[in-house]
Coordinates of C-alpha atoms in Angstrom, one line a residue:
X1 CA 106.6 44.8 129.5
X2 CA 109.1 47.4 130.6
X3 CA 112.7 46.1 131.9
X4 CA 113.0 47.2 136.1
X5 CA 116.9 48.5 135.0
X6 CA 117.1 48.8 138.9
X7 CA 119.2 45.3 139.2
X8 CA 121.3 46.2 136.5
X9 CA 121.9 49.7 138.3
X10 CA 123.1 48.0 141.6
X11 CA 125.0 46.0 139.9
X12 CA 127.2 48.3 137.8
X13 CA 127.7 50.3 140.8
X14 CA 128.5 46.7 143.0
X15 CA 130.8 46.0 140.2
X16 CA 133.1 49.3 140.1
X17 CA 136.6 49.3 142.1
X18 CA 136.6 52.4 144.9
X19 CA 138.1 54.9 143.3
X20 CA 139.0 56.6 147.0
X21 CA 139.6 53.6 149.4
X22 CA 142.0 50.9 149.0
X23 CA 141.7 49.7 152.5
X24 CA 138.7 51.7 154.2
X25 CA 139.0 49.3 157.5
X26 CA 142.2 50.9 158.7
X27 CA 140.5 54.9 159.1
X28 CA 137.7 53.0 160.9
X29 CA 137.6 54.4 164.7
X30 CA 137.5 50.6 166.0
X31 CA 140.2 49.3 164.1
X32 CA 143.2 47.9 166.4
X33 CA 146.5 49.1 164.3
X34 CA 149.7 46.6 164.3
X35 CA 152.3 47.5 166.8
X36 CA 154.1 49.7 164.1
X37 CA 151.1 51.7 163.6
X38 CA 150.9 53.1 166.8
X39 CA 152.2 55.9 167.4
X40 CA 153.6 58.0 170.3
X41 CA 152.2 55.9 173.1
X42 CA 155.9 54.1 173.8
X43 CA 155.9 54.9 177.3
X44 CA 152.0 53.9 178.1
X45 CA 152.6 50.5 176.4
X46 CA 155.8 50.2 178.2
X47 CA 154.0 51.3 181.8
X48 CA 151.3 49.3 181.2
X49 CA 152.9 46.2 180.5
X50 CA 155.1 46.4 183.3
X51 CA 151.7 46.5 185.3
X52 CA 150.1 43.3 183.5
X53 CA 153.9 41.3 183.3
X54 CA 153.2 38.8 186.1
X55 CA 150.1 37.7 184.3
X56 CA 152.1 36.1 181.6
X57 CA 153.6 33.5 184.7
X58 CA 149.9 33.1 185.5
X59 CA 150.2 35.3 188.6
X60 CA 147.8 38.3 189.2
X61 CA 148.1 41.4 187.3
X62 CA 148.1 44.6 188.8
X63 CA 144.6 46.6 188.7
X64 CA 145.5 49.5 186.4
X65 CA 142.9 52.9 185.6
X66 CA 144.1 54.9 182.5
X67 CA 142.3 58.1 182.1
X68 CA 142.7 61.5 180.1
X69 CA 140.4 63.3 177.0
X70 CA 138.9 61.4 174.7
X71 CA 140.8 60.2 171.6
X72 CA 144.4 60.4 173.6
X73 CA 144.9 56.1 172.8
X74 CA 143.8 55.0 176.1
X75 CA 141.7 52.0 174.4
X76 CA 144.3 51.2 171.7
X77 CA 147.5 51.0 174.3
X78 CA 144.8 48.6 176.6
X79 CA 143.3 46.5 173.4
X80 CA 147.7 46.3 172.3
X81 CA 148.9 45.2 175.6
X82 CA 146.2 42.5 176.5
X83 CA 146.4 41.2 173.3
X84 CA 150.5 41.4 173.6
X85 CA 150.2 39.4 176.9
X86 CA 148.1 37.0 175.5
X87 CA 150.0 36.1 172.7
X88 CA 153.4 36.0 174.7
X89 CA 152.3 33.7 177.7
X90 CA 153.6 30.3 176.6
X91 CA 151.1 28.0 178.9
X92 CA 149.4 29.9 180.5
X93 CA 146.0 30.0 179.2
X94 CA 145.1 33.8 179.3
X95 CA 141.6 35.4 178.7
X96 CA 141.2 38.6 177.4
X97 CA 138.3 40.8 177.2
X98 CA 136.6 44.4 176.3
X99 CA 133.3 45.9 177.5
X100 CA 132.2 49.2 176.4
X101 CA 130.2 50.2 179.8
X102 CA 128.9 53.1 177.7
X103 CA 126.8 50.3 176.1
X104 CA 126.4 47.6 179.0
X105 CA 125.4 50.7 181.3
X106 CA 124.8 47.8 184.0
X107 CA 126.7 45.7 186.2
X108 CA 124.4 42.6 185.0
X109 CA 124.6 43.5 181.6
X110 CA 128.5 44.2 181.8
X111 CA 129.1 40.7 183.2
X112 CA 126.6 38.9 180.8
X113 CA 128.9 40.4 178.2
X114 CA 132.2 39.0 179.7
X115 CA 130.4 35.9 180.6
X116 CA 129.4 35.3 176.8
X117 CA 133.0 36.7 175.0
X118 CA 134.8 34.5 177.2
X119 CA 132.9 31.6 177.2
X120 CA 133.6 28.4 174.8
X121 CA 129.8 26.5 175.1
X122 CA 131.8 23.6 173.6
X123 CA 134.5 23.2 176.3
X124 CA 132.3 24.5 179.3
X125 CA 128.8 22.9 178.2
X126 CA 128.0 26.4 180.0
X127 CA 125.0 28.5 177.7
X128 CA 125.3 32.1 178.8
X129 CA 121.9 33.9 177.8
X130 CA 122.4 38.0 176.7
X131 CA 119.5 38.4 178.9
X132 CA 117.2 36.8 181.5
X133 CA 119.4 35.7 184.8
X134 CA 119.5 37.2 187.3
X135 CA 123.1 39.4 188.7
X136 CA 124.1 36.4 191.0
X137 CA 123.3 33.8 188.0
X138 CA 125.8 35.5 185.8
X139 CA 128.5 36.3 188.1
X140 CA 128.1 32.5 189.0
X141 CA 128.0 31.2 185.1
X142 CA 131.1 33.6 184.8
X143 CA 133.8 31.7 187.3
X144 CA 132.9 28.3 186.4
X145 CA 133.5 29.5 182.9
X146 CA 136.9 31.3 183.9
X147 CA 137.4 28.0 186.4
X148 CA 137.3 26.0 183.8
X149 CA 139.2 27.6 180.6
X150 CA 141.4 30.2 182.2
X151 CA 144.2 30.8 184.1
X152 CA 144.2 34.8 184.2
X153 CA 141.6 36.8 182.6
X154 CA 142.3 40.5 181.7
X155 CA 139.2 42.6 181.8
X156 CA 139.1 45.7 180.4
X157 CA 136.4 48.2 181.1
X158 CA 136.0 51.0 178.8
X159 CA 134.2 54.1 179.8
X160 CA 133.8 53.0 183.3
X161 CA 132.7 56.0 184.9
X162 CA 129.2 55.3 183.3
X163 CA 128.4 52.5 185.7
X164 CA 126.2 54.1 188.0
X165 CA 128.6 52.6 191.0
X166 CA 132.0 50.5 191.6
X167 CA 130.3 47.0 192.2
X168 CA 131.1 45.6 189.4
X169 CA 135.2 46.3 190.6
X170 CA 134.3 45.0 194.3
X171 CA 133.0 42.0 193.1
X172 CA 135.8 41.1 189.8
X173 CA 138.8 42.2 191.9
X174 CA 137.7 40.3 194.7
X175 CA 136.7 37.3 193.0
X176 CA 139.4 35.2 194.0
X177 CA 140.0 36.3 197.5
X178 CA 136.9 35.4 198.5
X179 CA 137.0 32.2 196.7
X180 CA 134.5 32.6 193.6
X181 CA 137.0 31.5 191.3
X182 CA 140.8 30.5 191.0
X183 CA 141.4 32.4 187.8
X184 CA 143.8 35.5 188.4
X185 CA 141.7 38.8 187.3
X186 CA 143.5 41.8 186.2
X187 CA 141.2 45.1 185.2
X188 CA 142.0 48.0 183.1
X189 CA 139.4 50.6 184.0
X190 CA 139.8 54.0 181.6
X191 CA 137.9 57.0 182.0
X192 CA 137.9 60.5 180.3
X193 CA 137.6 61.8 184.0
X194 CA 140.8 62.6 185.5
X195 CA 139.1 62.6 189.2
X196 CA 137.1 59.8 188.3
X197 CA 139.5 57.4 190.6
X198 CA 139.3 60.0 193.4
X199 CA 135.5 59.7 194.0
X200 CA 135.6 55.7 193.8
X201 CA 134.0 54.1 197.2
X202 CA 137.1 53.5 199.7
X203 CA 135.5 49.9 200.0
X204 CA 136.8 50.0 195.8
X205 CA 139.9 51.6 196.3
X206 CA 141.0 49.1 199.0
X207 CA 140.3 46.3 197.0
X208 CA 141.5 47.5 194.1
X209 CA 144.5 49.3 195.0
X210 CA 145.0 50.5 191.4
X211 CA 148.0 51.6 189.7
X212 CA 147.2 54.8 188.0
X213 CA 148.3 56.3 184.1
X214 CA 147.8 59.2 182.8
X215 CA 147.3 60.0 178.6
X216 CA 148.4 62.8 177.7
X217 CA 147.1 64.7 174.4
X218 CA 148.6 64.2 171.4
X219 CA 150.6 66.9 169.6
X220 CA 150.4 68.2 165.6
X221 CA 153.2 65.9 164.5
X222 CA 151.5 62.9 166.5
X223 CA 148.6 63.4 164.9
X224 CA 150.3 63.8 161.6
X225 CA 152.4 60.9 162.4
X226 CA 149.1 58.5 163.1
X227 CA 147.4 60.0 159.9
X228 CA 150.6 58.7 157.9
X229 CA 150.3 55.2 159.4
X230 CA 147.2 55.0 157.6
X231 CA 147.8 56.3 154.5
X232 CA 147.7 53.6 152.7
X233 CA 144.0 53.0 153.6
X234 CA 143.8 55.5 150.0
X235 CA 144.7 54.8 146.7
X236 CA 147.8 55.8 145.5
X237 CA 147.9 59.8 144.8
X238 CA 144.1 60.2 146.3
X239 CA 144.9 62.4 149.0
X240 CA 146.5 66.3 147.7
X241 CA 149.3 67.3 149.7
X242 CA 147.7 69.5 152.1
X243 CA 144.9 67.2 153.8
X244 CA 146.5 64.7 156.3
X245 CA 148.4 68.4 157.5
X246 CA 145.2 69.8 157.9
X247 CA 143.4 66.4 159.3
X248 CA 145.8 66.9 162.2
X249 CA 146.2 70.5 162.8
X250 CA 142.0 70.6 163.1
X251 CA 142.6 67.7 166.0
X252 CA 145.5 69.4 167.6
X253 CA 142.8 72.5 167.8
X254 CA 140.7 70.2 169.7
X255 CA 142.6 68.3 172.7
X256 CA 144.5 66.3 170.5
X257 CA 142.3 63.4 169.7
X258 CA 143.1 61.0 167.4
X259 CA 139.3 59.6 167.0
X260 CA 138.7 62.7 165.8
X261 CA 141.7 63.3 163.0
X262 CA 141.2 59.6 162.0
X263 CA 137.1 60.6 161.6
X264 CA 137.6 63.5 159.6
X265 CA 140.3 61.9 157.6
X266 CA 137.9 59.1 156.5
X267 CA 134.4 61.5 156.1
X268 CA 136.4 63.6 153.8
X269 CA 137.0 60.3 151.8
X270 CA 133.5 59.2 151.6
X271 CA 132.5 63.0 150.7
X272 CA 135.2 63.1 147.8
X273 CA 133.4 59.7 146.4
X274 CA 130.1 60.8 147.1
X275 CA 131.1 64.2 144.7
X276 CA 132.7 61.4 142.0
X277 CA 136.1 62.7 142.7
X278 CA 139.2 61.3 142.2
X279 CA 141.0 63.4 144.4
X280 CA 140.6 64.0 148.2
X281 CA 141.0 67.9 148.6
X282 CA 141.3 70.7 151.4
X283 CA 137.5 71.4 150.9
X284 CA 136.8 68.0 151.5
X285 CA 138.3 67.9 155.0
X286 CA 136.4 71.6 155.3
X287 CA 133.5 70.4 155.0
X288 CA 133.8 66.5 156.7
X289 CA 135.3 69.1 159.4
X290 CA 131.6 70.9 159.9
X291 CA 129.7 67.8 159.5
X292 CA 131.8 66.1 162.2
X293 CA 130.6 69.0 164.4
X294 CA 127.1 69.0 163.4
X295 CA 127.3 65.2 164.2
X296 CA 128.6 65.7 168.1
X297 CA 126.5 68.5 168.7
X298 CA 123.5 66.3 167.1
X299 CA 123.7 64.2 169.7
X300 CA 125.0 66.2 172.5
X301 CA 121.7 68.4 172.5
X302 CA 119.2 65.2 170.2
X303 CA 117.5 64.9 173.3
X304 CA 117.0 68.5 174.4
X305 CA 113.1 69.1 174.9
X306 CA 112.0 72.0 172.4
X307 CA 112.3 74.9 175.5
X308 CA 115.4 74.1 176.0
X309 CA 116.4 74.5 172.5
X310 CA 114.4 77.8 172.6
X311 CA 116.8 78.8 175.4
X312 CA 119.6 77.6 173.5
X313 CA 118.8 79.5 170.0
X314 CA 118.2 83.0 172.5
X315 CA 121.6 82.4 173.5
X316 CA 122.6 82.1 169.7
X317 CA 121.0 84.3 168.7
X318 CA 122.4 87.1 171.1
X319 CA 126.3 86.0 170.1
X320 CA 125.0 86.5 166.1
X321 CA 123.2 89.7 166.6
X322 CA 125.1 91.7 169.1
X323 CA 129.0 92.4 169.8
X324 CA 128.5 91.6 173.3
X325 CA 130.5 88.4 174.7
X326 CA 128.1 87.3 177.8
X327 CA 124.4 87.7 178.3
X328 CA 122.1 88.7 181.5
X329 CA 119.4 86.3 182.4
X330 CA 117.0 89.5 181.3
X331 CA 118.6 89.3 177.6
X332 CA 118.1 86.1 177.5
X333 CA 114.6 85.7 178.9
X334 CA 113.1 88.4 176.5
X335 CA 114.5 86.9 173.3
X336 CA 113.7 83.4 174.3
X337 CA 110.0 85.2 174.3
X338 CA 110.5 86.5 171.2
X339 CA 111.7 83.3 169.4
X340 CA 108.7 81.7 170.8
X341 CA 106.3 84.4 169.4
X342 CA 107.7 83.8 166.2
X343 CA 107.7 79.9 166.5
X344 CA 104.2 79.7 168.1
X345 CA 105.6 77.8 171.1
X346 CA 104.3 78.9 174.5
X347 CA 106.3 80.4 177.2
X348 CA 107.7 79.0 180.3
X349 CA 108.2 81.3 183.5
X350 CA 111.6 83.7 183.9
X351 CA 112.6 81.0 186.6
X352 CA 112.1 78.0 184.5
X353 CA 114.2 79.4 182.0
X354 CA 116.6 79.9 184.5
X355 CA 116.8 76.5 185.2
X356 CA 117.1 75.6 181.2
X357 CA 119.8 77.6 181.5
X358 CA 121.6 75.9 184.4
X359 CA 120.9 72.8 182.7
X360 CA 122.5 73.8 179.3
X361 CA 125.4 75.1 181.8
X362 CA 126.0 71.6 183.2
X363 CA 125.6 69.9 179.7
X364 CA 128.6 72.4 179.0
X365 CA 126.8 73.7 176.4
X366 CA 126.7 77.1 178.4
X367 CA 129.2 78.9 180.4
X368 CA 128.2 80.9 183.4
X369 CA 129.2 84.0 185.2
X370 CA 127.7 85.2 188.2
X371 CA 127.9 88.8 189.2
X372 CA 127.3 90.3 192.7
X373 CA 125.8 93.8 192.6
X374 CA 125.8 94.3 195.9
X375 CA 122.6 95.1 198.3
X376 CA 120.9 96.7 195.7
X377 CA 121.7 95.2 192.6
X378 CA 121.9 91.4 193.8
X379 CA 123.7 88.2 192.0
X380 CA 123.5 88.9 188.7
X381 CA 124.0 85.6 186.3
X382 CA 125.7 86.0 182.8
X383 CA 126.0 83.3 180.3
X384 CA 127.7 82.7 177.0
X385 CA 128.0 79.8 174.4
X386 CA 131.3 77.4 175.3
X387 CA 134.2 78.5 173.6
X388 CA 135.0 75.8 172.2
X389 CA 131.8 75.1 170.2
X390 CA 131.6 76.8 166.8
X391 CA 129.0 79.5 166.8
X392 CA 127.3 78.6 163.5
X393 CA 126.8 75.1 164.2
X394 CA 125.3 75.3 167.5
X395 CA 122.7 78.1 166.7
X396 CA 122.0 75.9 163.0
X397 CA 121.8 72.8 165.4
X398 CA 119.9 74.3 167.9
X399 CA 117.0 75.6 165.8
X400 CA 116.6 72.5 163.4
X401 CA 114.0 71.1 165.2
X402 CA 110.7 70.3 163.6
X403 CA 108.5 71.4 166.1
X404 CA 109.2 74.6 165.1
X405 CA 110.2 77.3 162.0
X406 CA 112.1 80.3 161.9
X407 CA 114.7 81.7 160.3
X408 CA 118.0 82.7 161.0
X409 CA 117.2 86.6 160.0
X410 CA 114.4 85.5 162.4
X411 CA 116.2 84.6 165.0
X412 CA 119.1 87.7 164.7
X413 CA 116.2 89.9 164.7
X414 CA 115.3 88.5 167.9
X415 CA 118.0 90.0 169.5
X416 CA 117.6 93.5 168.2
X417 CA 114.1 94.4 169.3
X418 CA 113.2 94.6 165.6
X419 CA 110.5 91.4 165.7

């Protein structure tokens, strides 16, 4: 009988020492550096902590909203602060806790979640289901809880703007005023929206009363800086000269964000071991660069129904084929027609595409320009790819679809009259 070598295959690999990564956990996006990490958030951590201090004398904290881009720290300085406060509040027994509202897109589920990462079943004889109670059930199963083990509980709601309204900061920063619990709530709301605190519900804004802080984004030599601090999540000598540099000054292209430099950082890693290298290089980060884009735009337009990805590839296929910078609804509608001729997809009508097109607009995919002609001529709408997406990778993107073939000489020609 023939020896299966597939064990012993597994297990050589298993057995080998990473030749890349000494510490991999410390380029991971969710890892929580230690103070000395952190890097050019001073003032945040000091403005935040001056907003939570009275919680460490059990008193209430302040309600506090951070907001700016994505990647700027905002979850770091809260998850550093919180933590700081907990660790430096003698006896007073403070809760902390995160939510990602991006995930628990409901109030319910939002408050199950506190409810079960704050709970200790074997102090509160309390069982706190993930699902199955109803709203009221869980907000009830949540004060005795904090009633019983807390004395202030910090609360911070990441990504808040995607509850689809404010109850859940009614109902937490109002707790104790109207007597659901005697535990001192602070939140920490953050948003990538910089108006998001404008548009809350006065009702909100009255109860909350929120102190507001603003993340700015980070700079080359911050960027650089936070790279550096993580270094040592490499080997010794893995990383050439030129790639932490180059990490940062690709992030510092793209509103400064962090998540993104520490991404690329680590994906050129894992493509360096993939290639059996020893050495993390500049083409590395290249090309962990590109995939990182494919990646967003993957799931920016994953769910984009196959017209709309016909709409999409016309617009692409205009920038690629012609040296004009903006396209009429007219261009776009006859080479969408084209590309579906070629892909055997039927049409939709001139104003349907329209709409694909104001849809792909608001997705900020698109960029719009309307024109008015006057009597005559009428508003004339122009549209163009976002600046700040890279050409290549949206029009590659945007025809990868299954559902239908063609190439990219395909989809030039499109543009040129020459199907």
């Amino acid at each position: 009988m023939e020896k299966d070598g597939s064990q012993d295959i597994a297990a050589e690999i298993f057995a080998q020492e990473d030749p890349i990564f000494r510490n991999k956990s410390l380029v991971e996006v969710e890892h929580v550096p230690s103070p000395e990490r952190i890097v050019g958030r001073d003032d945040e951590i000091r403005a935040l902590s001056t907003e939570l201090r009275s919680a460490v004398n059990g008193d209430s904290p302040e309600n506090v909203i951070l907001y700016g881009e994505t990647g700027t720290g905002k979850s770091l300085v809260a998850k550093h602060v919180a933590k700081a406060a907990k660790s430096n509040a003698g006896d007073v027994r403070i809760g902390t806790v995160y939510v990602d509202c991006s995930t628990d897109d409901t109030e319910t589920q939002a408050i199950s979640s506190i409810a079960r990462t704050l709970n200790d079943e074997a102090v509160t004889d309390i069982r706190v289901p993930e699902t199955g109670l109803a709203k009221a059930a869980y907000y009830t199963r949540l004060y005795a809880i904090l009633d019983q083990q807390y004395d202030v509980v910090i609360t911070i709601l990441d990504e808040a703007d995607m509850h689809p309204d404010d109850q859940i900061l009614m109902s937490l920063s109002r707790a104790v005023e109207t007597g659901k619990t005697d535990c001192r709530i602070g939140l920490i709301a953050i948003s990538n929206k910089v108006r998001w605190a404008e548009d809350l519900n006065d009702r909100v804004k009255s109860s909350l009363q929120p102190r507001e802080l603003n993340f700015h984004s980070y700079d080359a030599n911050q960027l650089r800086a936070i790279l550096s601090h993580r270094r040592d999540a490499f080997r010794e000598g893995v990383l050439s000269d030129d790639v932490i540099p180059l990490c940062a000054a690709y992030a510092a292209q793209d509103h400064g964000d962090a998540r993104q430099a520490i991404d690329v950082l680590r994906n050129a890693g894992m493509l360096a071991q993939r290639d059996g290298s020893d050495v993390v290089t500049r083409d590395h980060v290249e090309d962990a660069k590109m995939e990182a884009e494919k990646d967003r735009f993957r799931d920016l337009i994953g769910g984009l129904t196959v017209q709309k990805k016909l709409v999409l590839s016309a617009v692409t296929a205009l920038h690629k084929g012609t040296d004009d910078d903006e396209f009429s609804m007219a261009q776009i509608i006859e080479t969408y027609t084209k590309l579906c001729e070629a892909t055997g997809t039927s049409t939709r009508s001139d104003r349907r595409v329209r709409d694909f097109v104001r849809r792909l607009a608001f997705l900020d995919i698109l960029e719009l320009r309307k024109q008015n002609l006057g009597r005559a001529g009428g508003i004339t709408i122009y549209a163009r790819l976002q600046p700040d997406h890279d050409l290549d990778i949206v029009h590659q993107t945007a025809m990868d679809d299954e559902q239908f073939v063609v190439t990219d000489s395909e989809a030039e020609n499109a543009s040129l009259d020459s199907f």
